[in-house]
Amino acid sequence: GLSTYTRFILSRDWLGGWLMPQQRSYFALKLPQGWWLLGFDLALAGDIDIEQFKFFANLAAKSIKPSDAVIIVTHQPHWVLDADEQRPIDELAEENLRELMNHHLAGKVR
């Protein structure tokens, strides 16, 4: 789980002879031709925390161009489950992630 990932990946600089530069459980990767891959950590709460929100909102404001496209990656796509289970709007999961997608990344998520 997350504690194992934190202990063996995030808390080490080297693993198996490889440099491990990642310091967080979430990431942003700029891809060719204006594409971005954004990996979110929804943890056990089913949503991103405030630190992730700030990181990705800042990235959207300063680095992601208006013409760029974004691919969202999570370990469990709650928006698909919400739609499948026809949850009412006030019961939807991922409130912070939806805010980020609808406002800071508006028109960029593919």
Tab-separated table of N, CA, C and O in Angstrom:
chain	number	residue	atom	x	y	z
A	1	GLY	N	0.803	-1.175	0.000
A	1	GLY	CA	0.000	0.000	0.000
A	1	GLY	C	0.863	1.264	0.000
A	1	GLY	O	2.037	1.252	-0.353
A	2	LEU	N	0.244	2.338	0.392
A	2	LEU	CA	0.903	3.641	0.385
A	2	LEU	C	2.084	3.687	1.347
A	2	LEU	O	3.109	4.281	1.040
A	3	SER	N	1.960	3.059	2.499
A	3	SER	CA	3.083	3.088	3.452
A	3	SER	C	4.301	2.355	2.893
A	3	SER	O	5.435	2.794	3.070
A	4	THR	N	4.093	1.256	2.193
A	4	THR	CA	5.206	0.536	1.568
A	4	THR	C	5.834	1.380	0.467
A	4	THR	O	7.055	1.476	0.357
A	5	TYR	N	4.998	2.010	-0.347
A	5	TYR	CA	5.489	2.884	-1.413
A	5	TYR	C	6.312	4.022	-0.813
A	5	TYR	O	7.407	4.335	-1.287
A	6	THR	N	5.807	4.636	0.238
A	6	THR	CA	6.524	5.736	0.889
A	6	THR	C	7.858	5.275	1.447
A	6	THR	O	8.889	5.925	1.262
A	7	ARG	N	7.858	4.128	2.101
A	7	ARG	CA	9.082	3.622	2.733
A	7	ARG	C	10.131	3.211	1.701
A	7	ARG	O	11.300	3.533	1.830
A	8	PHE	N	9.729	2.502	0.649
A	8	PHE	CA	10.704	1.963	-0.293
A	8	PHE	C	10.997	2.852	-1.497
A	8	PHE	O	12.013	2.675	-2.158
A	9	ILE	N	10.142	3.793	-1.809
A	9	ILE	CA	10.357	4.651	-2.981
A	9	ILE	C	10.622	6.099	-2.565
A	9	ILE	O	11.665	6.667	-2.876
A	10	LEU	N	9.701	6.712	-1.856
A	10	LEU	CA	9.827	8.136	-1.552
A	10	LEU	C	10.931	8.443	-0.546
A	10	LEU	O	11.519	9.507	-0.593
A	11	SER	N	11.208	7.537	0.362
A	11	SER	CA	12.208	7.825	1.387
A	11	SER	C	13.619	7.397	0.991
A	11	SER	O	14.534	7.453	1.793
A	12	ARG	N	13.815	6.990	-0.249
A	12	ARG	CA	15.141	6.568	-0.718
A	12	ARG	C	15.599	7.434	-1.885
A	12	ARG	O	14.797	7.880	-2.691
A	13	ASP	N	16.906	7.639	-1.958
A	13	ASP	CA	17.474	8.324	-3.109
A	13	ASP	C	17.849	7.328	-4.202
A	13	ASP	O	17.836	7.652	-5.380
A	14	TRP	N	18.208	6.107	-3.801
A	14	TRP	CA	18.651	5.075	-4.739
A	14	TRP	C	17.913	3.774	-4.450
A	14	TRP	O	17.647	3.437	-3.309
A	15	LEU	N	17.593	3.041	-5.493
A	15	LEU	CA	16.963	1.733	-5.350
A	15	LEU	C	17.455	0.847	-6.485
A	15	LEU	O	17.266	1.180	-7.657
A	16	GLY	N	18.143	-0.235	-6.127
A	16	GLY	CA	18.642	-1.165	-7.137
A	16	GLY	C	19.608	-0.536	-8.113
A	16	GLY	O	19.640	-0.901	-9.278
A	17	GLY	N	20.385	0.447	-7.649
A	17	GLY	CA	21.335	1.115	-8.520
A	17	GLY	C	20.745	2.244	-9.346
A	17	GLY	O	21.435	2.862	-10.153
A	18	TRP	N	19.452	2.516	-9.185
A	18	TRP	CA	18.777	3.566	-9.940
A	18	TRP	C	18.516	4.770	-9.041
A	18	TRP	O	18.106	4.619	-7.899
A	19	LEU	N	18.727	5.969	-9.594
A	19	LEU	CA	18.404	7.204	-8.881
A	19	LEU	C	16.891	7.339	-8.805
A	19	LEU	O	16.190	7.181	-9.808
A	20	MET	N	16.367	7.622	-7.629
A	20	MET	CA	14.927	7.755	-7.417
A	20	MET	C	14.617	9.220	-7.071
A	20	MET	O	14.569	9.590	-5.897
A	21	PRO	N	14.396	10.083	-8.063
A	21	PRO	CA	14.218	11.511	-7.777
A	21	PRO	C	12.826	11.890	-7.267
A	21	PRO	O	12.628	12.996	-6.799
A	22	GLN	N	11.854	10.992	-7.330
A	22	GLN	CA	10.495	11.346	-6.932
A	22	GLN	C	10.399	11.520	-5.422
A	22	GLN	O	10.827	10.671	-4.662
A	23	GLN	N	9.808	12.644	-4.997
A	23	GLN	CA	9.667	12.931	-3.578
A	23	GLN	C	8.214	12.976	-3.130
A	23	GLN	O	7.934	13.148	-1.955
A	24	ARG	N	7.297	12.843	-4.042
A	24	ARG	CA	5.862	12.867	-3.734
A	24	ARG	C	5.190	11.655	-4.371
A	24	ARG	O	5.742	11.015	-5.250
A	25	SER	N	3.979	11.384	-3.959
A	25	SER	CA	3.237	10.255	-4.512
A	25	SER	C	2.400	10.666	-5.726
A	25	SER	O	1.641	9.869	-6.252
A	26	TYR	N	2.529	11.892	-6.187
A	26	TYR	CA	1.852	12.385	-7.382
A	26	TYR	C	2.909	12.984	-8.305
A	26	TYR	O	4.034	13.255	-7.890
A	27	PHE	N	2.557	13.181	-9.594
A	27	PHE	CA	3.564	13.652	-10.544
A	27	PHE	C	2.930	14.364	-11.728
A	27	PHE	O	1.734	14.230	-11.987
A	28	ALA	N	3.760	15.102	-12.443
A	28	ALA	CA	3.392	15.734	-13.706
A	28	ALA	C	4.513	15.442	-14.691
A	28	ALA	O	5.682	15.628	-14.371
A	29	LEU	N	4.149	14.982	-15.860
A	29	LEU	CA	5.132	14.645	-16.881
A	29	LEU	C	4.757	15.353	-18.175
A	29	LEU	O	3.662	15.139	-18.714
A	30	LYS	N	5.636	16.224	-18.657
A	30	LYS	CA	5.396	16.907	-19.932
A	30	LYS	C	5.763	15.960	-21.061
A	30	LYS	O	6.870	15.434	-21.111
A	31	LEU	N	4.825	15.734	-21.949
A	31	LEU	CA	5.009	14.835	-23.087
A	31	LEU	C	5.182	15.656	-24.363
A	31	LEU	O	4.915	16.865	-24.372
A	32	PRO	N	5.592	15.031	-25.446
A	32	PRO	CA	5.743	15.761	-26.711
A	32	PRO	C	4.414	16.309	-27.240
A	32	PRO	O	3.344	15.833	-26.882
A	33	GLN	N	4.522	17.298	-28.104
A	33	GLN	CA	3.421	17.887	-28.854
A	33	GLN	C	2.306	18.449	-27.975
A	33	GLN	O	1.126	18.341	-28.280
A	34	GLY	N	2.701	19.081	-26.846
A	34	GLY	CA	1.738	19.789	-26.016
A	34	GLY	C	0.867	18.914	-25.127
A	34	GLY	O	-0.185	19.357	-24.686
A	35	TRP	N	1.286	17.713	-24.843
A	35	TRP	CA	0.533	16.824	-23.970
A	35	TRP	C	1.186	16.747	-22.602
A	35	TRP	O	2.397	16.843	-22.476
A	36	TRP	N	0.374	16.557	-21.573
A	36	TRP	CA	0.826	16.377	-20.195
A	36	TRP	C	0.168	15.136	-19.620
A	36	TRP	O	-1.007	14.857	-19.898
A	37	LEU	N	0.899	14.409	-18.787
A	37	LEU	CA	0.367	13.281	-18.034
A	37	LEU	C	0.427	13.671	-16.561
A	37	LEU	O	1.512	13.920	-16.033
A	38	LEU	N	-0.737	13.784	-15.915
A	38	LEU	CA	-0.805	14.182	-14.511
A	38	LEU	C	-1.279	12.992	-13.685
A	38	LEU	O	-2.382	12.479	-13.902
A	39	GLY	N	-0.448	12.550	-12.763
A	39	GLY	CA	-0.766	11.416	-11.900
A	39	GLY	C	-1.135	11.896	-10.510
A	39	GLY	O	-0.338	12.556	-9.844
A	40	PHE	N	-2.334	11.569	-10.078
A	40	PHE	CA	-2.859	12.028	-8.795
A	40	PHE	C	-2.889	10.898	-7.776
A	40	PHE	O	-3.103	9.747	-8.120
A	41	ASP	N	-2.701	11.249	-6.515
A	41	ASP	CA	-2.786	10.307	-5.412
A	41	ASP	C	-4.069	10.599	-4.644
A	41	ASP	O	-4.157	11.593	-3.925
A	42	LEU	N	-5.070	9.742	-4.824
A	42	LEU	CA	-6.350	9.937	-4.151
A	42	LEU	C	-6.369	9.346	-2.749
A	42	LEU	O	-7.348	9.512	-2.024
A	43	ALA	N	-5.299	8.652	-2.387
A	43	ALA	CA	-5.159	8.040	-1.062
A	43	ALA	C	-6.400	7.236	-0.706
A	43	ALA	O	-7.045	6.675	-1.574
A	44	LEU	N	-6.718	7.194	0.546
A	44	LEU	CA	-7.896	6.441	0.989
A	44	LEU	C	-9.136	7.319	1.052
A	44	LEU	O	-10.240	6.828	1.210
A	45	ALA	N	-8.956	8.627	0.927
A	45	ALA	CA	-10.073	9.569	1.028
A	45	ALA	C	-10.845	9.709	-0.282
A	45	ALA	O	-11.921	10.284	-0.301
A	46	GLY	N	-10.291	9.212	-1.390
A	46	GLY	CA	-10.970	9.334	-2.661
A	46	GLY	C	-10.892	10.720	-3.258
A	46	GLY	O	-11.733	11.081	-4.078
A	47	ASP	N	-9.889	11.501	-2.868
A	47	ASP	CA	-9.727	12.844	-3.413
A	47	ASP	C	-8.284	13.295	-3.187
A	47	ASP	O	-7.569	12.723	-2.367
A	48	ILE	N	-7.883	14.341	-3.895
A	48	ILE	CA	-6.537	14.885	-3.700
A	48	ILE	C	-6.532	15.794	-2.479
A	48	ILE	O	-7.548	16.391	-2.132
A	49	ASP	N	-5.361	15.898	-1.837
A	49	ASP	CA	-5.244	16.787	-0.679
A	49	ASP	C	-4.880	18.198	-1.151
A	49	ASP	O	-4.655	18.441	-2.331
A	50	ILE	N	-4.817	19.129	-0.219
A	50	ILE	CA	-4.591	20.540	-0.556
A	50	ILE	C	-3.211	20.764	-1.165
A	50	ILE	O	-3.053	21.614	-2.045
A	51	GLU	N	-2.208	20.006	-0.729
A	51	GLU	CA	-0.864	20.157	-1.298
A	51	GLU	C	-0.851	19.783	-2.775
A	51	GLU	O	-0.236	20.470	-3.589
A	52	GLN	N	-1.534	18.694	-3.130
A	52	GLN	CA	-1.630	18.313	-4.538
A	52	GLN	C	-2.400	19.360	-5.328
A	52	GLN	O	-2.014	19.720	-6.437
A	53	PHE	N	-3.505	19.823	-4.751
A	53	PHE	CA	-4.305	20.836	-5.423
A	53	PHE	C	-3.452	22.055	-5.765
A	53	PHE	O	-3.461	22.538	-6.900
A	54	LYS	N	-2.705	22.541	-4.779
A	54	LYS	CA	-1.852	23.710	-4.999
A	54	LYS	C	-0.784	23.434	-6.052
A	54	LYS	O	-0.503	24.284	-6.906
A	55	PHE	N	-0.151	22.257	-5.987
A	55	PHE	CA	0.891	21.892	-6.942
A	55	PHE	C	0.351	21.928	-8.372
A	55	PHE	O	0.947	22.545	-9.260
A	56	PHE	N	-0.783	21.256	-8.603
A	56	PHE	CA	-1.322	21.166	-9.960
A	56	PHE	C	-1.966	22.480	-10.413
A	56	PHE	O	-1.893	22.814	-11.598
A	57	ALA	N	-2.559	23.244	-9.512
A	57	ALA	CA	-3.109	24.558	-9.878
A	57	ALA	C	-1.977	25.491	-10.304
A	57	ALA	O	-2.106	26.231	-11.291
A	58	ASN	N	-0.869	25.456	-9.582
A	58	ASN	CA	0.301	26.262	-9.939
A	58	ASN	C	0.881	25.813	-11.281
A	58	ASN	O	1.255	26.642	-12.120
A	59	LEU	N	0.960	24.529	-11.491
A	59	LEU	CA	1.452	23.988	-12.761
A	59	LEU	C	0.563	24.452	-13.909
A	59	LEU	O	1.060	24.873	-14.956
A	60	ALA	N	-0.751	24.390	-13.705
A	60	ALA	CA	-1.696	24.817	-14.741
A	60	ALA	C	-1.535	26.297	-15.063
A	60	ALA	O	-1.599	26.708	-16.217
A	61	ALA	N	-1.297	27.098	-14.046
A	61	ALA	CA	-1.171	28.547	-14.239
A	61	ALA	C	0.146	28.940	-14.880
A	61	ALA	O	0.194	29.866	-15.694
A	62	LYS	N	1.222	28.249	-14.535
A	62	LYS	CA	2.549	28.684	-14.965
A	62	LYS	C	3.185	27.871	-16.093
A	62	LYS	O	4.028	28.401	-16.808
A	63	SER	N	2.812	26.622	-16.251
A	63	SER	CA	3.533	25.772	-17.200
A	63	SER	C	2.679	25.198	-18.321
A	63	SER	O	3.163	25.009	-19.431
A	64	ILE	N	1.431	24.890	-18.037
A	64	ILE	CA	0.568	24.282	-19.047
A	64	ILE	C	-0.017	25.388	-19.915
A	64	ILE	O	-0.702	26.281	-19.420
A	65	LYS	N	0.266	25.326	-21.205
A	65	LYS	CA	-0.189	26.356	-22.141
A	65	LYS	C	-1.674	26.179	-22.468
A	65	LYS	O	-2.213	25.076	-22.363
A	66	PRO	N	-2.324	27.250	-22.905
A	66	PRO	CA	-3.751	27.153	-23.254
A	66	PRO	C	-4.050	26.104	-24.324
A	66	PRO	O	-5.117	25.506	-24.314
A	67	SER	N	-3.103	25.863	-25.221
A	67	SER	CA	-3.322	24.889	-26.294
A	67	SER	C	-2.930	23.462	-25.903
A	67	SER	O	-3.148	22.526	-26.668
A	68	ASP	N	-2.354	23.272	-24.713
A	68	ASP	CA	-1.920	21.943	-24.275
A	68	ASP	C	-3.113	21.060	-23.903
A	68	ASP	O	-4.200	21.542	-23.610
A	69	ALA	N	-2.869	19.755	-23.913
A	69	ALA	CA	-3.876	18.761	-23.528
A	69	ALA	C	-3.345	17.965	-22.342
A	69	ALA	O	-2.153	17.749	-22.210
A	70	VAL	N	-4.264	17.517	-21.481
A	70	VAL	CA	-3.899	16.847	-20.237
A	70	VAL	C	-4.581	15.484	-20.148
A	70	VAL	O	-5.774	15.359	-20.419
A	71	ILE	N	-3.810	14.493	-19.748
A	71	ILE	CA	-4.328	13.156	-19.452
A	71	ILE	C	-4.280	13.000	-17.933
A	71	ILE	O	-3.228	13.188	-17.330
A	72	ILE	N	-5.398	12.661	-17.327
A	72	ILE	CA	-5.504	12.481	-15.877
A	72	ILE	C	-5.348	10.991	-15.557
A	72	ILE	O	-6.013	10.151	-16.159
A	73	VAL	N	-4.489	10.694	-14.576
A	73	VAL	CA	-4.277	9.307	-14.142
A	73	VAL	C	-4.529	9.224	-12.638
A	73	VAL	O	-3.962	9.994	-11.867
A	74	THR	N	-5.398	8.301	-12.245
A	74	THR	CA	-5.631	8.008	-10.835
A	74	THR	C	-5.698	6.493	-10.673
A	74	THR	O	-5.848	5.771	-11.652
A	75	HIS	N	-5.611	6.020	-9.443
A	75	HIS	CA	-5.691	4.582	-9.221
A	75	HIS	C	-7.128	4.072	-9.271
A	75	HIS	O	-7.354	2.888	-9.435
A	76	GLN	N	-8.088	4.974	-9.135
A	76	GLN	CA	-9.496	4.588	-9.211
A	76	GLN	C	-10.289	5.773	-9.760
A	76	GLN	O	-10.397	6.800	-9.095
A	77	PRO	N	-10.841	5.642	-10.957
A	77	PRO	CA	-11.559	6.777	-11.571
A	77	PRO	C	-12.967	6.937	-10.993
A	77	PRO	O	-13.944	6.408	-11.501
A	78	HIS	N	-13.053	7.702	-9.922
A	78	HIS	CA	-14.342	7.876	-9.248
A	78	HIS	C	-15.387	8.515	-10.145
A	78	HIS	O	-16.574	8.240	-9.989
A	79	TRP	N	-14.970	9.371	-11.083
A	79	TRP	CA	-15.963	10.026	-11.933
A	79	TRP	C	-16.689	8.998	-12.799
A	79	TRP	O	-17.861	9.162	-13.097
A	80	VAL	N	-16.020	7.905	-13.166
A	80	VAL	CA	-16.676	6.836	-13.919
A	80	VAL	C	-17.652	6.094	-13.003
A	80	VAL	O	-18.789	5.803	-13.387
A	81	LEU	N	-17.199	5.788	-11.787
A	81	LEU	CA	-18.061	5.095	-10.827
A	81	LEU	C	-19.264	5.945	-10.442
A	81	LEU	O	-20.382	5.437	-10.319
A	82	ASP	N	-19.044	7.255	-10.250
A	82	ASP	CA	-20.145	8.160	-9.925
A	82	ASP	C	-21.210	8.141	-11.020
A	82	ASP	O	-22.406	8.073	-10.740
A	83	ALA	N	-20.779	8.204	-12.266
A	83	ALA	CA	-21.715	8.198	-13.396
A	83	ALA	C	-22.427	6.855	-13.501
A	83	ALA	O	-23.649	6.797	-13.726
A	84	ASP	N	-21.688	5.773	-13.329
A	84	ASP	CA	-22.265	4.433	-13.420
A	84	ASP	C	-23.312	4.203	-12.333
A	84	ASP	O	-24.338	3.586	-12.575
A	85	GLU	N	-23.040	4.707	-11.134
A	85	GLU	CA	-23.963	4.527	-10.013
A	85	GLU	C	-25.004	5.647	-9.934
A	85	GLU	O	-25.820	5.673	-9.021
A	86	GLN	N	-24.944	6.595	-10.866
A	86	GLN	CA	-25.888	7.709	-10.959
A	86	GLN	C	-26.049	8.447	-9.632
A	86	GLN	O	-27.153	8.720	-9.165
A	87	ARG	N	-24.899	8.803	-9.042
A	87	ARG	CA	-24.918	9.530	-7.765
A	87	ARG	C	-25.387	10.967	-7.981
A	87	ARG	O	-25.021	11.597	-8.970
A	88	PRO	N	-26.141	11.496	-7.027
A	88	PRO	CA	-26.535	12.906	-7.114
A	88	PRO	C	-25.306	13.817	-6.985
A	88	PRO	O	-24.296	13.427	-6.409
A	89	ILE	N	-25.406	15.019	-7.496
A	89	ILE	CA	-24.264	15.939	-7.546
A	89	ILE	C	-23.662	16.210	-6.178
A	89	ILE	O	-22.455	16.384	-6.049
A	90	ASP	N	-24.456	16.223	-5.132
A	90	ASP	CA	-23.938	16.517	-3.792
A	90	ASP	C	-23.251	15.305	-3.144
A	90	ASP	O	-22.693	15.422	-2.060
A	91	GLU	N	-23.268	14.148	-3.814
A	91	GLU	CA	-22.619	12.950	-3.288
A	91	GLU	C	-21.436	12.495	-4.146
A	91	GLU	O	-20.896	11.413	-3.924
A	92	LEU	N	-21.019	13.298	-5.113
A	92	LEU	CA	-19.932	12.908	-6.003
A	92	LEU	C	-18.597	12.888	-5.266
A	92	LEU	O	-18.343	13.717	-4.394
A	93	ALA	N	-17.752	11.953	-5.641
A	93	ALA	CA	-16.409	11.845	-5.065
A	93	ALA	C	-15.481	12.860	-5.735
A	93	ALA	O	-15.862	13.537	-6.682
A	94	GLU	N	-14.262	12.932	-5.251
A	94	GLU	CA	-13.197	13.744	-5.858
A	94	GLU	C	-13.563	15.216	-6.031
A	94	GLU	O	-13.335	15.813	-7.073
A	95	GLU	N	-14.088	15.830	-5.013
A	95	GLU	CA	-14.495	17.233	-5.097
A	95	GLU	C	-13.328	18.151	-5.473
A	95	GLU	O	-13.462	19.020	-6.334
A	96	ASN	N	-12.169	17.964	-4.844
A	96	ASN	CA	-11.004	18.807	-5.143
A	96	ASN	C	-10.480	18.550	-6.548
A	96	ASN	O	-10.119	19.486	-7.270
A	97	LEU	N	-10.437	17.292	-6.959
A	97	LEU	CA	-9.961	16.961	-8.303
A	97	LEU	C	-10.913	17.522	-9.359
A	97	LEU	O	-10.472	18.068	-10.366
A	98	ARG	N	-12.219	17.414	-9.126
A	98	ARG	CA	-13.185	17.976	-10.074
A	98	ARG	C	-13.031	19.496	-10.172
A	98	ARG	O	-13.106	20.065	-11.260
A	99	GLU	N	-12.796	20.169	-9.034
A	99	GLU	CA	-12.562	21.617	-9.035
A	99	GLU	C	-11.341	21.954	-9.890
A	99	GLU	O	-11.363	22.881	-10.702
A	100	LEU	N	-10.287	21.211	-9.728
A	100	LEU	CA	-9.065	21.422	-10.493
A	100	LEU	C	-9.320	21.211	-11.987
A	100	LEU	O	-8.916	22.016	-12.828
A	101	MET	N	-10.011	20.121	-12.325
A	101	MET	CA	-10.296	19.805	-13.726
A	101	MET	C	-11.234	20.823	-14.368
A	101	MET	O	-11.034	21.217	-15.515
A	102	ASN	N	-12.242	21.252	-13.633
A	102	ASN	CA	-13.265	22.141	-14.194
A	102	ASN	C	-12.839	23.599	-14.270
A	102	ASN	O	-13.391	24.352	-15.082
A	103	HIS	N	-11.888	24.011	-13.447
A	103	HIS	CA	-11.500	25.423	-13.434
A	103	HIS	C	-10.057	25.645	-13.900
A	103	HIS	O	-9.817	26.352	-14.863
A	104	HIS	N	-9.098	25.056	-13.230
A	104	HIS	CA	-7.689	25.282	-13.557
A	104	HIS	C	-7.245	24.565	-14.833
A	104	HIS	O	-6.348	25.045	-15.524
A	105	LEU	N	-7.868	23.432	-15.128
A	105	LEU	CA	-7.530	22.669	-16.341
A	105	LEU	C	-8.680	22.641	-17.339
A	105	LEU	O	-8.722	21.782	-18.223
A	106	ALA	N	-9.596	23.581	-17.223
A	106	ALA	CA	-10.780	23.613	-18.085
A	106	ALA	C	-10.409	23.593	-19.568
A	106	ALA	O	-9.550	24.349	-20.001
A	107	GLY	N	-11.043	22.691	-20.316
A	107	GLY	CA	-10.818	22.589	-21.744
A	107	GLY	C	-9.558	21.839	-22.141
A	107	GLY	O	-9.276	21.676	-23.323
A	108	LYS	N	-8.775	21.393	-21.165
A	108	LYS	CA	-7.510	20.716	-21.464
A	108	LYS	C	-7.558	19.213	-21.207
A	108	LYS	O	-6.783	18.467	-21.760
A	109	VAL	N	-8.468	18.757	-20.344
A	109	VAL	CA	-8.522	17.340	-19.976
A	109	VAL	C	-9.143	16.549	-21.108
A	109	VAL	O	-10.208	16.873	-21.609
A	110	ARG	N	-8.434	15.506	-21.511
A	110	ARG	CA	-8.891	14.660	-22.622
A	110	ARG	C	-9.288	13.306	-22.135
A	110	ARG	O	-8.741	12.679	-21.364
